GROMACS .gro file of C-alpha atoms in nm:
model
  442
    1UNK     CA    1  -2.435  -1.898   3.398
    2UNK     CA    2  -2.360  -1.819   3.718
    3UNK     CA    3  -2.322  -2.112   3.999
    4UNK     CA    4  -2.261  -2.206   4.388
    5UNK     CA    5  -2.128  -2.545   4.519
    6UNK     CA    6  -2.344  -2.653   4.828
    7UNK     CA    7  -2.073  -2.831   5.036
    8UNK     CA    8  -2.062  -3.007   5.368
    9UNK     CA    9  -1.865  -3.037   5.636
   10UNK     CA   10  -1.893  -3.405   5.583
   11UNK     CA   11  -2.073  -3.669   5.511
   12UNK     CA   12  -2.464  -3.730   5.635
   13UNK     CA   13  -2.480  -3.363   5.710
   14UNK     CA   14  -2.762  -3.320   5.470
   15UNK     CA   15  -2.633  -3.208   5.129
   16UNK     CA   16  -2.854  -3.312   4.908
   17UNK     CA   17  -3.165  -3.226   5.105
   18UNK     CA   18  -3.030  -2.898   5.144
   19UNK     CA   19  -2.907  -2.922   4.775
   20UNK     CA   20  -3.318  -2.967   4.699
   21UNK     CA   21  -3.406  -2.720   4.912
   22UNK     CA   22  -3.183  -2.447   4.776
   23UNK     CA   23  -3.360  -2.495   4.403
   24UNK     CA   24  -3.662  -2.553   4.573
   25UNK     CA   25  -3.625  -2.157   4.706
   26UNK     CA   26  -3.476  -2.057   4.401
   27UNK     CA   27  -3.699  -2.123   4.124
   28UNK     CA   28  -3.965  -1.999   4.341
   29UNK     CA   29  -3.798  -1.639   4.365
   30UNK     CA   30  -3.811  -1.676   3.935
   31UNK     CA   31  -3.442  -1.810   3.872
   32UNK     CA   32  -3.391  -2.142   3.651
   33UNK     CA   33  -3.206  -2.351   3.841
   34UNK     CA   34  -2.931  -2.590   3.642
   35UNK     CA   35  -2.867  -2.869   3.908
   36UNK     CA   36  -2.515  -3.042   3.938
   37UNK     CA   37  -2.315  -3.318   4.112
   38UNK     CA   38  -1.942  -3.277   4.209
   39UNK     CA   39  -1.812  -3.665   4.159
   40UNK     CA   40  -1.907  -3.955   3.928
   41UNK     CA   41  -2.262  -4.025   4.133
   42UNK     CA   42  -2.575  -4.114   3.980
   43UNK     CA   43  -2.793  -4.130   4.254
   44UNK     CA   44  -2.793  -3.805   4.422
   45UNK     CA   45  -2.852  -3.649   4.033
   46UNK     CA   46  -3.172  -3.856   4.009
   47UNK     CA   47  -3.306  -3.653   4.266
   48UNK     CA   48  -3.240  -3.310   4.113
   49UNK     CA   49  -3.409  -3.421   3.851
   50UNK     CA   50  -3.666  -3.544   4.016
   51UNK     CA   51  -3.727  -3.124   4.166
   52UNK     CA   52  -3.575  -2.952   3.908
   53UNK     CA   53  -3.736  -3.128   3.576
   54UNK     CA   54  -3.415  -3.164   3.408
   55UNK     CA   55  -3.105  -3.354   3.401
   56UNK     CA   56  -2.869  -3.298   3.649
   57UNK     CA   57  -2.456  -3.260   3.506
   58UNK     CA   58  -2.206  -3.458   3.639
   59UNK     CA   59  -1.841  -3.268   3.731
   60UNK     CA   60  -1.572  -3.488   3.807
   61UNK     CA   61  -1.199  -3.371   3.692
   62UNK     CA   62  -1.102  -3.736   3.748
   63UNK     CA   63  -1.296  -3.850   3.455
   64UNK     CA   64  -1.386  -3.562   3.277
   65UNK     CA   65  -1.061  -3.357   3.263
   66UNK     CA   66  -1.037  -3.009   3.362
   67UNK     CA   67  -1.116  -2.876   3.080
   68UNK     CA   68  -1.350  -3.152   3.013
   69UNK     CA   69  -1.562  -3.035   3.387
   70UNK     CA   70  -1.584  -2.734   3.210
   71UNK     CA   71  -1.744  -2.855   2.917
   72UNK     CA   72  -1.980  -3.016   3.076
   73UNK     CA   73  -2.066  -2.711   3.338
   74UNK     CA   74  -2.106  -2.526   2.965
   75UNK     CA   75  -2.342  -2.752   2.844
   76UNK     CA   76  -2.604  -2.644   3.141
   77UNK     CA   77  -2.873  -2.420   3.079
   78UNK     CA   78  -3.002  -2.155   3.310
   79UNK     CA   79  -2.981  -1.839   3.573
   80UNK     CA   80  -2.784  -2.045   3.820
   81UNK     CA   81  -2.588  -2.408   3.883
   82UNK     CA   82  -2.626  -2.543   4.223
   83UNK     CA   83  -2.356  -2.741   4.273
   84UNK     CA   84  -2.373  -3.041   4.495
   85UNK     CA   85  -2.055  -3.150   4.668
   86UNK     CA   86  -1.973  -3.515   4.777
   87UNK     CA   87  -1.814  -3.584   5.101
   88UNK     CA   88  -1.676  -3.311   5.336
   89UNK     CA   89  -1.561  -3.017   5.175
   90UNK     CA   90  -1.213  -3.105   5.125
   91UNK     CA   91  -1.172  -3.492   5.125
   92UNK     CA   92  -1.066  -3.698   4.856
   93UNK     CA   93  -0.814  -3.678   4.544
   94UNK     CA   94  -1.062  -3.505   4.362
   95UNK     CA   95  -1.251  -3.262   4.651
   96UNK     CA   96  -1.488  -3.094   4.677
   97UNK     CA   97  -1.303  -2.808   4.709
   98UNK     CA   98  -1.099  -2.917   4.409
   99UNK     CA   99  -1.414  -2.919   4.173
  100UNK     CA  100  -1.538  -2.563   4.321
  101UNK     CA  101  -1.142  -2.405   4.261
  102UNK     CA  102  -1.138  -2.546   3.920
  103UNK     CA  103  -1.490  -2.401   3.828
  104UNK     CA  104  -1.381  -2.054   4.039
  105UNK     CA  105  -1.706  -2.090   4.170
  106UNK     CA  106  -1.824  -2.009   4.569
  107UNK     CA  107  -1.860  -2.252   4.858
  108UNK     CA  108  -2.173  -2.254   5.071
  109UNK     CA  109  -2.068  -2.489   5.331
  110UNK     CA  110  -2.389  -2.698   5.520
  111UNK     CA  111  -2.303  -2.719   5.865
  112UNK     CA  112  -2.483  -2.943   6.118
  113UNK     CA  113  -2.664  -2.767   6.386
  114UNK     CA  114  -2.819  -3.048   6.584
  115UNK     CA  115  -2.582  -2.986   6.887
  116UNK     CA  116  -2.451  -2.665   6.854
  117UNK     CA  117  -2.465  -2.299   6.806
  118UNK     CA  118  -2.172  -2.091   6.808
  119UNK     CA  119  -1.910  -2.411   6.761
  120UNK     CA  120  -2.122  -2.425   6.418
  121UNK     CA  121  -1.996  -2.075   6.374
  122UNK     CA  122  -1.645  -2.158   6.460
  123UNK     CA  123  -1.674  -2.480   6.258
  124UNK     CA  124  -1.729  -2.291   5.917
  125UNK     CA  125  -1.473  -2.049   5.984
  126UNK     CA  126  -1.192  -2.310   6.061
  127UNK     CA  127  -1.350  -2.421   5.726
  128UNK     CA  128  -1.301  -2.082   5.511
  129UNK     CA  129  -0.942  -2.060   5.656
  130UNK     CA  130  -0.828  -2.390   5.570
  131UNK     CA  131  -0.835  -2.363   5.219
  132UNK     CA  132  -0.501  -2.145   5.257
  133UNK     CA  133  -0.335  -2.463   5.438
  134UNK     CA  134  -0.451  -2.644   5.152
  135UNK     CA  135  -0.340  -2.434   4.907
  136UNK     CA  136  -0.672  -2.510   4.744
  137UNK     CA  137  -0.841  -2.142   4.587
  138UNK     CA  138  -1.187  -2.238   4.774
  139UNK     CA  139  -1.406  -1.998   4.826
  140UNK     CA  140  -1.633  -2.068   5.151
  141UNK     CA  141  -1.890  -1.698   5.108
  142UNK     CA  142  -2.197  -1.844   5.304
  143UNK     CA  143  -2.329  -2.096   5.537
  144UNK     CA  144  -2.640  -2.321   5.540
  145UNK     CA  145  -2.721  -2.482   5.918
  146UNK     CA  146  -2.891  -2.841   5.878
  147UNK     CA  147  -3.096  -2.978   6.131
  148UNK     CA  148  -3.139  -2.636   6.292
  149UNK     CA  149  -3.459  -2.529   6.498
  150UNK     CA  150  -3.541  -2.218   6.454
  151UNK     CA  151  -3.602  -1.869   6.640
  152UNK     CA  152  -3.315  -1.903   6.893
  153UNK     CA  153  -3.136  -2.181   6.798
  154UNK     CA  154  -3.095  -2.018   6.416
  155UNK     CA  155  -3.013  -1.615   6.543
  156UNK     CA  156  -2.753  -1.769   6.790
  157UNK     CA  157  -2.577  -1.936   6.464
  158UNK     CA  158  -2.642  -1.609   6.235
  159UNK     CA  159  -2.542  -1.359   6.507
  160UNK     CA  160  -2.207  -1.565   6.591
  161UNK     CA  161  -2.096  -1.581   6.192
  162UNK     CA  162  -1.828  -1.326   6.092
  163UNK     CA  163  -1.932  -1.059   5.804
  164UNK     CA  164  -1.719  -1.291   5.558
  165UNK     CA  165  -1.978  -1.563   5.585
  166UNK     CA  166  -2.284  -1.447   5.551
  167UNK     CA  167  -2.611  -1.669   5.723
  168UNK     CA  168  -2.778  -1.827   5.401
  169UNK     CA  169  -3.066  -2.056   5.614
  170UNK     CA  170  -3.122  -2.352   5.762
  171UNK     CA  171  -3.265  -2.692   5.682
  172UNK     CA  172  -3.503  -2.783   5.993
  173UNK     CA  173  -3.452  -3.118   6.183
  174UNK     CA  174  -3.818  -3.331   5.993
  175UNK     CA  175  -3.824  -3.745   5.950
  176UNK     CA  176  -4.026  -3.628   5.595
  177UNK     CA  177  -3.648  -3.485   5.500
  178UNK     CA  178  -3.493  -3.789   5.509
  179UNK     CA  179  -3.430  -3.994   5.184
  180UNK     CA  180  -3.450  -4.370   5.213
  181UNK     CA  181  -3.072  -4.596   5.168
  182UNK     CA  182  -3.008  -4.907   4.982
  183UNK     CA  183  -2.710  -5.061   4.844
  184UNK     CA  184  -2.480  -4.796   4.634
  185UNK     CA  185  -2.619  -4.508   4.797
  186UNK     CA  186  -2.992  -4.303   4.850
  187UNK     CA  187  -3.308  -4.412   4.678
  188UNK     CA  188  -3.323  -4.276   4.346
  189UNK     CA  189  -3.513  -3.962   4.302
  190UNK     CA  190  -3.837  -4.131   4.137
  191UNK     CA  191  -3.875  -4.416   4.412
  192UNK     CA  192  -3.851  -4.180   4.665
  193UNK     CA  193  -3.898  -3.847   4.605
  194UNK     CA  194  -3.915  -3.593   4.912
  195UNK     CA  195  -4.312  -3.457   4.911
  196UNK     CA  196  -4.348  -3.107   4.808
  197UNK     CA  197  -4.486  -3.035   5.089
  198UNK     CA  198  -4.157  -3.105   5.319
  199UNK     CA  199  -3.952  -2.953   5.035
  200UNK     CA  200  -4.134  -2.607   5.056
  201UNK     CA  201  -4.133  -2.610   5.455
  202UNK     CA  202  -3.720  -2.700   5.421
  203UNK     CA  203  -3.713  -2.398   5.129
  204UNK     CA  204  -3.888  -2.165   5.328
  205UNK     CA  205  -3.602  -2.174   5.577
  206UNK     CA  206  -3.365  -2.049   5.235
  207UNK     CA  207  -3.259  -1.696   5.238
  208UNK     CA  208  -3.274  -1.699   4.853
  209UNK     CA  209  -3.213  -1.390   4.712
  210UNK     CA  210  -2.847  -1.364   4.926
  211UNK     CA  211  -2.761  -1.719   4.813
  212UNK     CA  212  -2.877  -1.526   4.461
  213UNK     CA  213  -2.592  -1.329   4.591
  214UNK     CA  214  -2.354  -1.520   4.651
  215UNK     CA  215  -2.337  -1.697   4.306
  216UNK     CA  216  -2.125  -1.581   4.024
  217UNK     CA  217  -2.019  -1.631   3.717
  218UNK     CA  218  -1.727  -1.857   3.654
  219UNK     CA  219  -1.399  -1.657   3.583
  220UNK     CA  220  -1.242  -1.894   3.314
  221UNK     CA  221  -1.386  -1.823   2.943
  222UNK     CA  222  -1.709  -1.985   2.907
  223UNK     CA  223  -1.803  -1.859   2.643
  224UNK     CA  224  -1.475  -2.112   2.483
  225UNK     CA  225  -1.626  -2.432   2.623
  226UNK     CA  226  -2.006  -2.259   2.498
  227UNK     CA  227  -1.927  -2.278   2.100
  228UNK     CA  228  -1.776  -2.667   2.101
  229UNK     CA  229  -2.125  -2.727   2.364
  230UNK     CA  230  -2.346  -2.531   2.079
  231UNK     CA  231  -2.172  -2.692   1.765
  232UNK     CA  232  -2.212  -3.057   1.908
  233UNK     CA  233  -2.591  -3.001   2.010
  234UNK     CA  234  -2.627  -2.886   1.635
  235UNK     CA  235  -2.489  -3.167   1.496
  236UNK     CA  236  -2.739  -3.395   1.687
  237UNK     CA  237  -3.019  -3.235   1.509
  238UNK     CA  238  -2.910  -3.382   1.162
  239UNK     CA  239  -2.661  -3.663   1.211
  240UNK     CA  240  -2.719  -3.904   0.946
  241UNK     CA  241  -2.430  -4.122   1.153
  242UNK     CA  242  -2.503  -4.531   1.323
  243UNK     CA  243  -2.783  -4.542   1.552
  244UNK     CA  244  -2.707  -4.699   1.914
  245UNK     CA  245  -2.934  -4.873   2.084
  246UNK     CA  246  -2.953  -4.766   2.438
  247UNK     CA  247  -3.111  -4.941   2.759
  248UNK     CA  248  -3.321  -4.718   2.935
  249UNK     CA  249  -3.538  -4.840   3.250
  250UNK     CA  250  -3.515  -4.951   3.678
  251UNK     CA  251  -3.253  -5.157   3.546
  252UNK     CA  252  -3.014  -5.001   3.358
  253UNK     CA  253  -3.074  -4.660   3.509
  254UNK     CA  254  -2.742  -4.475   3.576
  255UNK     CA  255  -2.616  -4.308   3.268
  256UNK     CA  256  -2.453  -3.954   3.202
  257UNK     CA  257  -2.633  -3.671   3.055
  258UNK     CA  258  -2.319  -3.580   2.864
  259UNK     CA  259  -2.334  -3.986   2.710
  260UNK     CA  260  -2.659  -3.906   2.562
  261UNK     CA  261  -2.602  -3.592   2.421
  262UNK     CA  262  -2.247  -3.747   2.306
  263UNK     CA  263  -2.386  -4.021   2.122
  264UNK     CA  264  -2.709  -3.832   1.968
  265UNK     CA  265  -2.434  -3.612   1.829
  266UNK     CA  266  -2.244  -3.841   1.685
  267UNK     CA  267  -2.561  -4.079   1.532
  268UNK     CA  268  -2.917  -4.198   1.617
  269UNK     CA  269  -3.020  -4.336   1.984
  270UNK     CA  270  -3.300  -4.539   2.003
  271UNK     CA  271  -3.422  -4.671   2.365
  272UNK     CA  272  -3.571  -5.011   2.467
  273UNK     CA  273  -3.643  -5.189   2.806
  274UNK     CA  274  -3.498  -5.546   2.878
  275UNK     CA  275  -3.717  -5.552   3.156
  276UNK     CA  276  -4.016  -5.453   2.985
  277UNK     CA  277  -3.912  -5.748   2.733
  278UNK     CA  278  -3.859  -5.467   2.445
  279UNK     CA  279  -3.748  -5.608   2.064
  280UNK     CA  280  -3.406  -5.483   2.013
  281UNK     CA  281  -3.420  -5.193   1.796
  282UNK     CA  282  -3.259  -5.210   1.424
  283UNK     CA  283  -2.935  -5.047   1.522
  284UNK     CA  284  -2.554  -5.081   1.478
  285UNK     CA  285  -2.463  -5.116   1.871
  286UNK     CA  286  -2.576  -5.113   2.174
  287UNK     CA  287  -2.533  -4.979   2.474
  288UNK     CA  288  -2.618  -5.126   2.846
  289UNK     CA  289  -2.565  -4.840   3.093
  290UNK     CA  290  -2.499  -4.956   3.539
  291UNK     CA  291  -2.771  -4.957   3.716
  292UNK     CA  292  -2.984  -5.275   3.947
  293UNK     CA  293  -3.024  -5.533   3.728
  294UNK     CA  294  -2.978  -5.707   4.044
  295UNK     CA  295  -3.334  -5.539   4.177
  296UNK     CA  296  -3.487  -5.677   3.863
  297UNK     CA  297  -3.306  -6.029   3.769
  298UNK     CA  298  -3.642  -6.243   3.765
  299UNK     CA  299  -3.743  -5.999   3.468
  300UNK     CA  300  -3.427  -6.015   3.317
  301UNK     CA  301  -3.424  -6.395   3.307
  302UNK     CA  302  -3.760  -6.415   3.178
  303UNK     CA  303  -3.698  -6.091   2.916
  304UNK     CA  304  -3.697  -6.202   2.536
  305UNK     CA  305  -3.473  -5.890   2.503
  306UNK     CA  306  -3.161  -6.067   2.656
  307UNK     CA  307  -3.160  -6.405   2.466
  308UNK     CA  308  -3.235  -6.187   2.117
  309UNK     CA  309  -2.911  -5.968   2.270
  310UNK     CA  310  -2.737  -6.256   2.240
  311UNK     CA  311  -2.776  -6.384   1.914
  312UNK     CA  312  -2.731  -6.038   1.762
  313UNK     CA  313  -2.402  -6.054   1.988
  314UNK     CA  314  -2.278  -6.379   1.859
  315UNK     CA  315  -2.303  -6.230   1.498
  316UNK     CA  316  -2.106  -5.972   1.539
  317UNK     CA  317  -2.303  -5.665   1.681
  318UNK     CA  318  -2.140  -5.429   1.887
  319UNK     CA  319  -2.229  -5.426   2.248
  320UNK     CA  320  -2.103  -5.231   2.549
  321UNK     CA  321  -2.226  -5.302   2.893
  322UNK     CA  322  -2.092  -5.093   3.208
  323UNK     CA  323  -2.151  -5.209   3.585
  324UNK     CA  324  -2.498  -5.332   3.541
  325UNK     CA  325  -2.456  -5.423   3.179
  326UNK     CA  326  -2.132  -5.623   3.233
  327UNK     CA  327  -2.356  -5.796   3.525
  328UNK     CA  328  -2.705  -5.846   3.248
  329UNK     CA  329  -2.392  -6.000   2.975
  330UNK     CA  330  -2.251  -6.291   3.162
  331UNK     CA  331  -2.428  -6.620   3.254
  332UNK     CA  332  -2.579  -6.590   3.549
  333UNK     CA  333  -2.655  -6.347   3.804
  334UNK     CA  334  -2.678  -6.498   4.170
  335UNK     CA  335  -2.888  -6.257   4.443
  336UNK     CA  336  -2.811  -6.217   4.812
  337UNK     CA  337  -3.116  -6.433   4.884
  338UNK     CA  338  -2.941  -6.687   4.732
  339UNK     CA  339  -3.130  -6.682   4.408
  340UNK     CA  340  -2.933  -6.773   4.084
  341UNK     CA  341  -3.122  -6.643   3.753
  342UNK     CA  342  -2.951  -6.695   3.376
  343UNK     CA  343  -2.821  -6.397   3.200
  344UNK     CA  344  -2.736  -6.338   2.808
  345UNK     CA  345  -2.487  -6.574   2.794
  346UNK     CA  346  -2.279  -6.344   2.627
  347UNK     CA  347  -1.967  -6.297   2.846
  348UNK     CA  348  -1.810  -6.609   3.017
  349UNK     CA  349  -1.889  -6.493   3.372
  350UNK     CA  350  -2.119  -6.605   3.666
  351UNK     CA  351  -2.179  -6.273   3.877
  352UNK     CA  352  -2.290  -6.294   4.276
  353UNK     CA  353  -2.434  -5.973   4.466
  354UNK     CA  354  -2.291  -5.934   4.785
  355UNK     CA  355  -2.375  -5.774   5.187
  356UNK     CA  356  -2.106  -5.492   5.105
  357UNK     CA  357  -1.966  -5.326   4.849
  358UNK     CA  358  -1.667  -5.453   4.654
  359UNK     CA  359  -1.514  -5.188   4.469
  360UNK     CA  360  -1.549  -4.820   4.548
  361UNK     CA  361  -1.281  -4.562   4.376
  362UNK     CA  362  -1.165  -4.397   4.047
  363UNK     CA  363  -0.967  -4.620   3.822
  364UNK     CA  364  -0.780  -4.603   3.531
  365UNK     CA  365  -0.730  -4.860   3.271
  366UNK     CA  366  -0.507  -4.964   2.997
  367UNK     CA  367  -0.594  -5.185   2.699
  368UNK     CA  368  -0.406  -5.450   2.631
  369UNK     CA  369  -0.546  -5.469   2.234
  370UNK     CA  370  -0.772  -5.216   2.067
  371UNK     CA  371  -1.144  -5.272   2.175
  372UNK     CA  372  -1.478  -5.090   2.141
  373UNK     CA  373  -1.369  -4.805   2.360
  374UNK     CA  374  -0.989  -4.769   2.371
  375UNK     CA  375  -0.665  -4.844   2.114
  376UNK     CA  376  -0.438  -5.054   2.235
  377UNK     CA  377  -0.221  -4.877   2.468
  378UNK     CA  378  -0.463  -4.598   2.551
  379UNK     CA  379  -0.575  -4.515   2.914
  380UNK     CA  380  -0.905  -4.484   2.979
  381UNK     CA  381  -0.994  -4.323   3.298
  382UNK     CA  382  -1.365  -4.416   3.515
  383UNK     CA  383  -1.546  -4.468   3.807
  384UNK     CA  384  -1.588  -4.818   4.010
  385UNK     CA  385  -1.850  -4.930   4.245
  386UNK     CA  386  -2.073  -5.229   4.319
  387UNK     CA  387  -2.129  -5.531   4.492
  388UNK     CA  388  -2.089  -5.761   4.306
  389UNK     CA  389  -1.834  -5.976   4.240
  390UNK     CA  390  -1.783  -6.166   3.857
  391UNK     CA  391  -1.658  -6.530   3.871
  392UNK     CA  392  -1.499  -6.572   3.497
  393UNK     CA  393  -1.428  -6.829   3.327
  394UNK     CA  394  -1.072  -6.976   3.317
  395UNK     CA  395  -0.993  -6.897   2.916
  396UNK     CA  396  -1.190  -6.541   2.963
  397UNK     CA  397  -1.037  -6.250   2.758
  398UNK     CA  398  -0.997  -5.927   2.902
  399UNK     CA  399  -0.942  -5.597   2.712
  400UNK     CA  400  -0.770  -5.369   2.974
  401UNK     CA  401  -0.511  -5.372   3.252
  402UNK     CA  402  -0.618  -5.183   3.599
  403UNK     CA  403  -0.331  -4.932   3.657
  404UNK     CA  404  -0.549  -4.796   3.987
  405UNK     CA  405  -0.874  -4.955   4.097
  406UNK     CA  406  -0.992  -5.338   4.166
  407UNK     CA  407  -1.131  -5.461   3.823
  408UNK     CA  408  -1.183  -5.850   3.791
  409UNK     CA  409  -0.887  -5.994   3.968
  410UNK     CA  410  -0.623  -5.688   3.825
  411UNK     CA  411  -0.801  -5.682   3.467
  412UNK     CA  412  -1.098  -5.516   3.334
  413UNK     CA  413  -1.307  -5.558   3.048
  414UNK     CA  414  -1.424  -5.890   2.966
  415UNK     CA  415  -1.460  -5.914   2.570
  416UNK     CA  416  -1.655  -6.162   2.341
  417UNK     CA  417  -1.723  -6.163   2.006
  418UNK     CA  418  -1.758  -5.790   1.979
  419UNK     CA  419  -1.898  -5.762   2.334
  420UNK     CA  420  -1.741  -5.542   2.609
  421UNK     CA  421  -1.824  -5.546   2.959
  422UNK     CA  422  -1.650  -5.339   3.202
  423UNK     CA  423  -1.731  -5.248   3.585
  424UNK     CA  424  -1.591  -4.890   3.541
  425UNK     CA  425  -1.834  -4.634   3.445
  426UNK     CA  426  -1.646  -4.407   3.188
  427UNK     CA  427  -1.777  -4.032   3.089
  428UNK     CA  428  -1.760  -3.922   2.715
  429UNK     CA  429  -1.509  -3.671   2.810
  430UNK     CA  430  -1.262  -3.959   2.847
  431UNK     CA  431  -1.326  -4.045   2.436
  432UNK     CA  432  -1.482  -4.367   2.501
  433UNK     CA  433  -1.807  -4.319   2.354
  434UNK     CA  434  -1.650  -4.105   2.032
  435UNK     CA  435  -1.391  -4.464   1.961
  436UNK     CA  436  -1.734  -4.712   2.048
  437UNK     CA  437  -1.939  -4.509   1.832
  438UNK     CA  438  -1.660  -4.525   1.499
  439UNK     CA  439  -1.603  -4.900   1.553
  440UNK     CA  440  -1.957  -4.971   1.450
  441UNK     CA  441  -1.916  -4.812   1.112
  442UNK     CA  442  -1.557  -5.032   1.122
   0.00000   0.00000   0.00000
């Protein structure tokens, strides 16, 4: 499958609109489009989906692996992967720039055009040449200009690029092109989706068949990554393994692609909705992805589905909450307006939202004893961010050690009965879901 990374100069310079736009313009030239997100984000993804009609892959060496980024690039499924970058092209540990390198995979850089014509010109070529300062093999072959009017405005950007970086479009300046905020990031793609009508005026401004161009196929052995990716989708079709039961709705919405296809490989999944007040499935664990349970605590308190949690909990079930499912386990979850509304009960924990966020960065954890997800000793590498802050109890037990990240007060994991709650967001790569899912036959 060939791909392109849509990359910005920085942040707010329109990524992900121009992201949509791209396999807006490409599907309608006859291509299938495989979206993709550089980093551990599960908002910008939503809205990919949301255009595309399928799940968008999430490529992060951090928590993935290299190899393991691969993988997961191997597991989409079409003519081209549109790559969305996070940040500026080359900030952060793991960069843009990093991800593209790693995947050998072109750069089209989105440049913003509101106040300028030939210094956007100059900007993406200071761009392209930088990578050799970095010493970072990225590959900047075209440019996008957001925010860019067109007739004059766009030739005077096209006619001032060098040969090397070829004029791919622009995004024009339009209020019906911008994507609502909240805490943790955009909207998510069903709450807000751009109107087709916006997203065809911003793809007609998409020369598609030279971004067509542009793309290529990766030059590391796909075909490698392709067997493991076609032998693990097999399996799924007749695993006679546990079933996991998995919350799925506005509260508990931010969950890999990879995790599901993990886990229906390695057993049954069956889905319910705490906030829909959902039995609990007959399963052998469950699973509580992140998400707002914040948005959604009235229902939550009110939900059958969280006090039957709990008793299943307290007899030994296996349960594993991330980031919103740490936040639905404790006792209480107080929201900015001051509300307080009870919880499962199931970790010793009162959690408070707060005005700004409390933990933002990779992390990397080491358990203290074996738990659901890790051996004692093992490292378990994720993603932190939320805000909201957990209160625990004085005698709480905690499962892991933060070697880099913010945690609970330097630890991670608070563990009950067979309950796990964790702020980190881990991907299967990182064998957490493979260890959960063997404990419940333990």
């Amino acid at each position: 499958m060939r791909g392109v990374v849509v990359a910005g100069t920085a942040s707010g310079v329109g990524k992900t609109v121009t992201t949509l736009a791209v396999c807006r313009a490409l599907e309608r030239e006859g291509y299938e489009v495989q979206p993709a997100k550089a980093g551990p984000d599960f908002i910008d993804p939503s809205h990919h989906a949301a255009v595309v009609g399928k799940p968008s892959r999430s490529l992060d060496p951090w928590l993935e692996g290299d190899d393991g980024m691969r993988r997961t690039y191997a597991r989409g499924e079409g003519d081209i992967c549109v790559v969305e970058g996070m940040m500026g092209l080359y900030d952060g540990d793991t960069s843009t720039a990093r991800v593209a390198a790693l995947l050998d995979l072109p750069v089209v850089l989105v440049a913003d055009a509101r106040a300028g014509m030939q210094s956007v010109a100059a900007t993406a070529y200071g761009f392209r040449t930088y990578a050799d300062r970095m010493g970072i093999d990225a590959d900047v072959a075209g440019v996008i200009a957001s925010r860019a009017h067109g007739g004059r405005h766009a030739e005077g950007i096209r006619d001032a690029l060098p040969e090397e970086l070829p004029y791919l479009g622009r995004i024009p300046p339009s209020d019906d092109l911008e994507i609502p905020e909240r805490h943790l990031g955009l909207h998510l793609g069903d709450e807000a989706p751009l109107s087709d009508e916006a997203l065809d005026a911003a793809a007609d401004g998409i020369r598609a068949d030279a971004l067509a161009a542009v793309a290529r196929e990766p030059g590391w052995d796909t075909e490698e990554f392709e067997v493991g990716v076609r032998a693990e989708a097999a399996r799924a079709t007749d695993s006679d393994g546990p079933t996991v039961a998995v919350a799925r709705d506005e509260a508990f919405c931010f969950v890999y692609p990879s995790t599901l296809d993990r886990l229906e490989s390695l057993g049954a999944v069956s889905y319910f909705s705490p906030v829909a007040g959902d039995d609990l499935p007959d399963c052998d664990g469950v699973y509580l992805p992140g998400g707002y349970p914040e948005r959604f605590a009235a229902d939550l308190a009110s939900s059958p589905t969280l006090p039957a949690l709990a008793d299943r909990a307290a007899d030994g079930l296996p349960v594993f909450g991330e980031c919103g499912g740490l936040m639905a386990l404790s006792e209480s979850l107080t929201t900015t307006d001051g509300d307080t509304h009870e919880m499962a009960g199931i970790l010793p924990a009162d959690v408070t939202m707060r005005e700004r966020y409390q933990a933002l960065d990779h992390v990397e954890l080491r358990a203290t004893d074996g738990t659901l997800t890790a051996d004692a000793g093992e490292t378990l590498r994720g993603h932190e961010f939320h805000y909201s802050s957990a209160d625990p109890a004085t005698d709480a037990r905690f499962a892991f050690d933060v070697e880099r990240g913010t945690g609970i007060d330097g630890r991670e994991g608070l563990t009950e009965y067979r309950t796990l709650g964790t702020y980190a967001h881990v991907h299967p790569e990182s064998g957490a879901f493979d260890r959960f899912v063997s404990r419940l036959t333990d």
